mmCIF file of C-alpha atoms and ligand atoms in Angstrom:
data_model
loop_
_atom_site.group_PDB
_atom_site.id
_atom_site.type_symbol
_atom_site.label_atom_id
_atom_site.label_comp_id
_atom_site.label_asym_id
_atom_site.label_seq_id
_atom_site.Cartn_x
_atom_site.Cartn_y
_atom_site.Cartn_z
ATOM 1 C CA UNK A 1 -15.872 116.409 46.754
ATOM 2 C CA UNK A 2 -12.732 118.555 46.244
ATOM 3 C CA UNK A 3 -13.029 122.142 45.830
ATOM 4 C CA UNK A 4 -10.834 124.973 45.358
ATOM 5 C CA UNK A 5 -10.875 128.693 44.449
ATOM 6 C CA UNK A 6 -8.451 129.426 41.603
ATOM 7 C CA UNK A 7 -6.996 132.328 39.756
ATOM 8 C CA UNK A 8 -7.102 131.213 36.038
ATOM 9 C CA UNK A 9 -4.710 133.631 33.557
ATOM 10 C CA UNK A 10 -5.284 133.139 29.580
ATOM 11 C CA UNK A 11 -2.908 134.682 27.145
ATOM 12 C CA UNK A 12 -4.263 136.606 24.273
ATOM 13 C CA UNK A 13 -3.700 133.371 21.672
ATOM 14 C CA UNK A 14 -6.018 131.144 24.068
ATOM 15 C CA UNK A 15 -8.743 133.632 25.473
ATOM 16 C CA UNK A 16 -11.327 132.549 23.049
ATOM 17 C CA UNK A 17 -11.104 128.966 23.106
ATOM 18 C CA UNK A 18 -13.707 126.558 24.770
ATOM 19 C CA UNK A 19 -11.454 125.801 27.615
ATOM 20 C CA UNK A 20 -13.718 126.267 30.337
ATOM 21 C CA UNK A 21 -16.566 124.244 28.451
ATOM 22 C CA UNK A 22 -14.245 121.331 28.023
ATOM 23 C CA UNK A 23 -13.584 121.042 31.964
ATOM 24 C CA UNK A 24 -17.034 120.433 32.299
ATOM 25 C CA UNK A 25 -17.529 118.109 29.024
ATOM 26 C CA UNK A 26 -14.540 116.205 29.545
ATOM 27 C CA UNK A 27 -13.560 116.305 33.238
ATOM 28 C CA UNK A 28 -16.816 116.160 34.912
ATOM 29 C CA UNK A 29 -15.985 119.393 36.877
ATOM 30 C CA UNK A 30 -18.359 122.121 38.264
ATOM 31 C CA UNK A 31 -17.315 125.628 38.579
ATOM 32 C CA UNK A 32 -18.731 128.793 39.485
ATOM 33 C CA UNK A 33 -17.014 132.115 38.064
ATOM 34 C CA UNK A 34 -16.558 134.770 40.990
ATOM 35 C CA UNK A 35 -14.766 137.446 38.664
ATOM 36 C CA UNK A 36 -14.241 137.580 35.169
ATOM 37 C CA UNK A 37 -12.072 139.965 32.741
ATOM 38 C CA UNK A 38 -11.967 138.363 29.598
ATOM 39 C CA UNK A 39 -12.122 140.632 26.379
ATOM 40 C CA UNK A 40 -11.293 139.473 22.646
ATOM 41 C CA UNK A 41 -7.706 139.131 21.528
ATOM 42 C CA UNK A 42 -6.374 140.416 25.022
ATOM 43 C CA UNK A 43 -5.216 138.600 27.995
ATOM 44 C CA UNK A 44 -7.808 137.502 30.228
ATOM 45 C CA UNK A 45 -8.312 136.262 33.865
ATOM 46 C CA UNK A 46 -10.928 134.177 35.739
ATOM 47 C CA UNK A 47 -11.554 133.701 39.466
ATOM 48 C CA UNK A 48 -13.542 130.565 40.209
ATOM 49 C CA UNK A 49 -14.365 127.862 42.339
ATOM 50 C CA UNK A 50 -13.741 124.739 40.864
ATOM 51 C CA UNK A 51 -15.136 121.328 42.119
ATOM 52 C CA UNK A 52 -15.231 117.719 41.486
ATOM 53 C CA UNK A 53 -13.715 114.535 42.503
ATOM 54 C CA UNK A 54 -9.711 114.219 43.236
ATOM 55 C CA UNK A 55 -8.896 112.419 40.207
ATOM 56 C CA UNK A 56 -11.017 114.554 37.911
ATOM 57 C CA UNK A 57 -9.737 117.803 39.346
ATOM 58 C CA UNK A 58 -6.261 116.812 39.089
ATOM 59 C CA UNK A 59 -6.897 115.865 35.222
ATOM 60 C CA UNK A 60 -8.659 119.250 34.865
ATOM 61 C CA UNK A 61 -5.801 121.206 36.191
ATOM 62 C CA UNK A 62 -3.181 119.140 34.101
ATOM 63 C CA UNK A 63 -5.489 120.090 31.142
ATOM 64 C CA UNK A 64 -5.558 123.676 31.727
ATOM 65 C CA UNK A 65 -1.821 123.678 32.098
ATOM 66 C CA UNK A 66 -1.158 121.828 28.900
ATOM 67 C CA UNK A 67 -3.273 124.307 27.108
ATOM 68 C CA UNK A 68 -1.066 127.090 28.383
ATOM 69 C CA UNK A 69 -3.642 128.504 31.125
ATOM 70 C CA UNK A 70 -1.940 129.866 34.160
ATOM 71 C CA UNK A 71 -3.104 128.253 37.287
ATOM 72 C CA UNK A 72 -3.102 129.581 40.919
ATOM 73 C CA UNK A 73 -4.700 129.489 44.175
ATOM 74 C CA UNK A 74 -6.795 132.714 44.872
ATOM 75 C CA UNK A 75 -4.601 132.996 48.127
ATOM 76 C CA UNK A 76 -1.622 134.143 45.840
ATOM 77 C CA UNK A 77 -3.615 137.007 44.652
ATOM 78 C CA UNK A 78 -4.127 138.792 47.992
ATOM 79 C CA UNK A 79 -2.356 139.693 51.085
ATOM 80 C CA UNK A 80 -2.422 141.634 54.146
ATOM 81 C CA UNK A 81 0.403 143.951 55.084
ATOM 82 C CA UNK A 82 0.465 143.201 58.661
ATOM 83 C CA UNK A 83 2.643 146.605 59.305
ATOM 84 C CA UNK A 84 -0.270 148.498 58.134
ATOM 85 C CA UNK A 85 -3.303 146.605 59.614
ATOM 86 C CA UNK A 86 -4.214 148.064 62.860
ATOM 87 C CA UNK A 87 -6.971 145.396 63.470
ATOM 88 C CA UNK A 88 -9.765 147.928 63.571
ATOM 89 C CA UNK A 89 -12.225 145.062 62.244
ATOM 90 C CA UNK A 90 -13.833 147.355 59.629
ATOM 91 C CA UNK A 91 -13.046 144.677 56.624
ATOM 92 C CA UNK A 92 -14.744 141.721 58.676
ATOM 93 C CA UNK A 93 -18.055 143.411 58.007
ATOM 94 C CA UNK A 94 -17.945 143.540 54.557
ATOM 95 C CA UNK A 95 -15.826 140.069 53.825
ATOM 96 C CA UNK A 96 -18.635 137.651 52.353
ATOM 97 C CA UNK A 97 -16.881 134.650 52.888
ATOM 98 C CA UNK A 98 -15.366 134.622 56.369
ATOM 99 C CA UNK A 99 -11.808 135.056 54.903
ATOM 100 C CA UNK A 100 -11.291 138.076 57.241
ATOM 101 C CA UNK A 101 -13.017 137.196 60.420
ATOM 102 C CA UNK A 102 -12.616 138.087 64.392
ATOM 103 C CA UNK A 103 -11.036 135.476 66.599
ATOM 104 C CA UNK A 104 -12.722 135.657 69.992
ATOM 105 C CA UNK A 105 -12.323 136.433 72.683
ATOM 106 C CA UNK A 106 -8.949 137.653 71.861
ATOM 107 C CA UNK A 107 -10.936 139.971 69.231
ATOM 108 C CA UNK A 108 -8.074 139.520 66.766
ATOM 109 C CA UNK A 109 -8.678 140.215 62.930
ATOM 110 C CA UNK A 110 -7.433 136.994 61.123
ATOM 111 C CA UNK A 111 -7.032 136.459 57.431
ATOM 112 C CA UNK A 112 -7.504 133.031 55.763
ATOM 113 C CA UNK A 113 -6.378 133.576 52.132
ATOM 114 C CA UNK A 114 -7.776 130.324 51.474
ATOM 115 C CA UNK A 115 -11.654 131.425 51.829
ATOM 116 C CA UNK A 116 -11.066 134.539 49.668
ATOM 117 C CA UNK A 117 -13.314 134.896 46.672
ATOM 118 C CA UNK A 118 -11.765 138.070 45.164
ATOM 119 C CA UNK A 119 -14.301 140.370 45.513
ATOM 120 C CA UNK A 120 -12.090 142.929 46.769
ATOM 121 C CA UNK A 121 -14.528 144.767 49.188
ATOM 122 C CA UNK A 122 -11.887 144.649 51.769
ATOM 123 C CA UNK A 123 -9.567 146.637 49.820
ATOM 124 C CA UNK A 124 -12.026 149.618 49.396
ATOM 125 C CA UNK A 125 -13.181 149.511 53.215
ATOM 126 C CA UNK A 126 -9.671 149.319 54.608
ATOM 127 C CA UNK A 127 -8.724 153.233 55.263
ATOM 128 C CA UNK A 128 -4.751 152.391 55.661
ATOM 129 C CA UNK A 129 -4.756 150.058 52.344
ATOM 130 C CA UNK A 130 -3.634 146.854 54.240
ATOM 131 C CA UNK A 131 -5.312 144.470 51.868
ATOM 132 C CA UNK A 132 -3.166 144.138 48.817
ATOM 133 C CA UNK A 133 -4.331 142.260 45.631
ATOM 134 C CA UNK A 134 -2.640 141.156 42.468
ATOM 135 C CA UNK A 135 -5.567 139.256 40.887
ATOM 136 C CA UNK A 136 -5.542 141.968 38.022
ATOM 137 C CA UNK A 137 -1.695 141.437 37.227
ATOM 138 C CA UNK A 138 -1.252 140.500 33.443
ATOM 139 C CA UNK A 139 0.708 137.531 32.598
ATOM 140 C CA UNK A 140 4.266 137.591 32.648
HETATM 141 S S1 LIG B 1 -9.788 147.259 57.654
HETATM 142 FE FE1 LIG B 1 -7.621 147.061 57.252
HETATM 143 S S2 LIG B 1 -6.557 147.726 59.204
HETATM 144 FE FE2 LIG B 1 -8.628 147.118 59.824
HETATM 145 S S3 LIG B 1 -8.587 145.268 60.446
HETATM 146 FE FE3 LIG B 1 -9.092 144.807 58.198
HETATM 147 S S4 LIG B 1 -7.124 145.091 57.168
HETATM 148 FE FE4 LIG B 1 -6.536 145.523 59.326
HETATM 149 S S1 LIG B 2 -11.374 139.819 48.540
HETATM 150 FE FE1 LIG B 2 -10.983 140.730 50.876
HETATM 151 S S2 LIG B 2 -13.381 140.858 51.434
HETATM 152 FE FE2 LIG B 2 -13.481 139.887 49.198
HETATM 153 S S3 LIG B 2 -13.569 137.537 49.992
HETATM 154 FE FE3 LIG B 2 -11.239 137.980 49.790
HETATM 155 S S4 LIG B 2 -10.682 138.779 51.843
HETATM 156 FE FE4 LIG B 2 -13.096 138.784 52.029
#
C-alpha cells in the first residue's frame, strides 16, 4: 500500500467539482483529510493523506493533474529556518506525527518534512518563528 501526504490546490473554477469523490470511485484510493480550506467560488486547498496501490495512486495523481488540481508533497509547504532554530526542542512536544523529533543521544532536534501533517502546532509553539509554512498560499 502506497501512502503519501499531499497538498491539493483547486482553482475557483473547479473547487465545487466532485474530484475527490472520483478518486475513491474510479481510482480505488482511500484518503484522510488533514486540513481543508474550501469555500464556494474561491480557490481551495486540501491537505490529505492518500493511500492505494502504486498503479492506482499514479493514475489518481494523473487524473488530479488532468482536471487542473495542483498537487505537491506536504514537505514543500513547510520548512525550518536553520539560522533561527536554536534546538530548544519545544516543538517536539507538540508535533503529533514525529516530523519534529529528538535524535538521541546527540539530543539534536531533527525535522522530517515527509512526516508532517500540516497541523501547524509547531509554528505556534516556536518562540523564534523558525517553522515557516506556506500551505495557505493561493494558486499562482
Ligand atoms: S521550537 Fe523552534 S527553536 Fe525550538 S527546536 Fe523547534 S524549531 Fe527549533
Ligand atoms: S506542522 Fe509542525 S507540528 Fe504539525 S506535523 Fe508538521 S512539523 Fe509536526
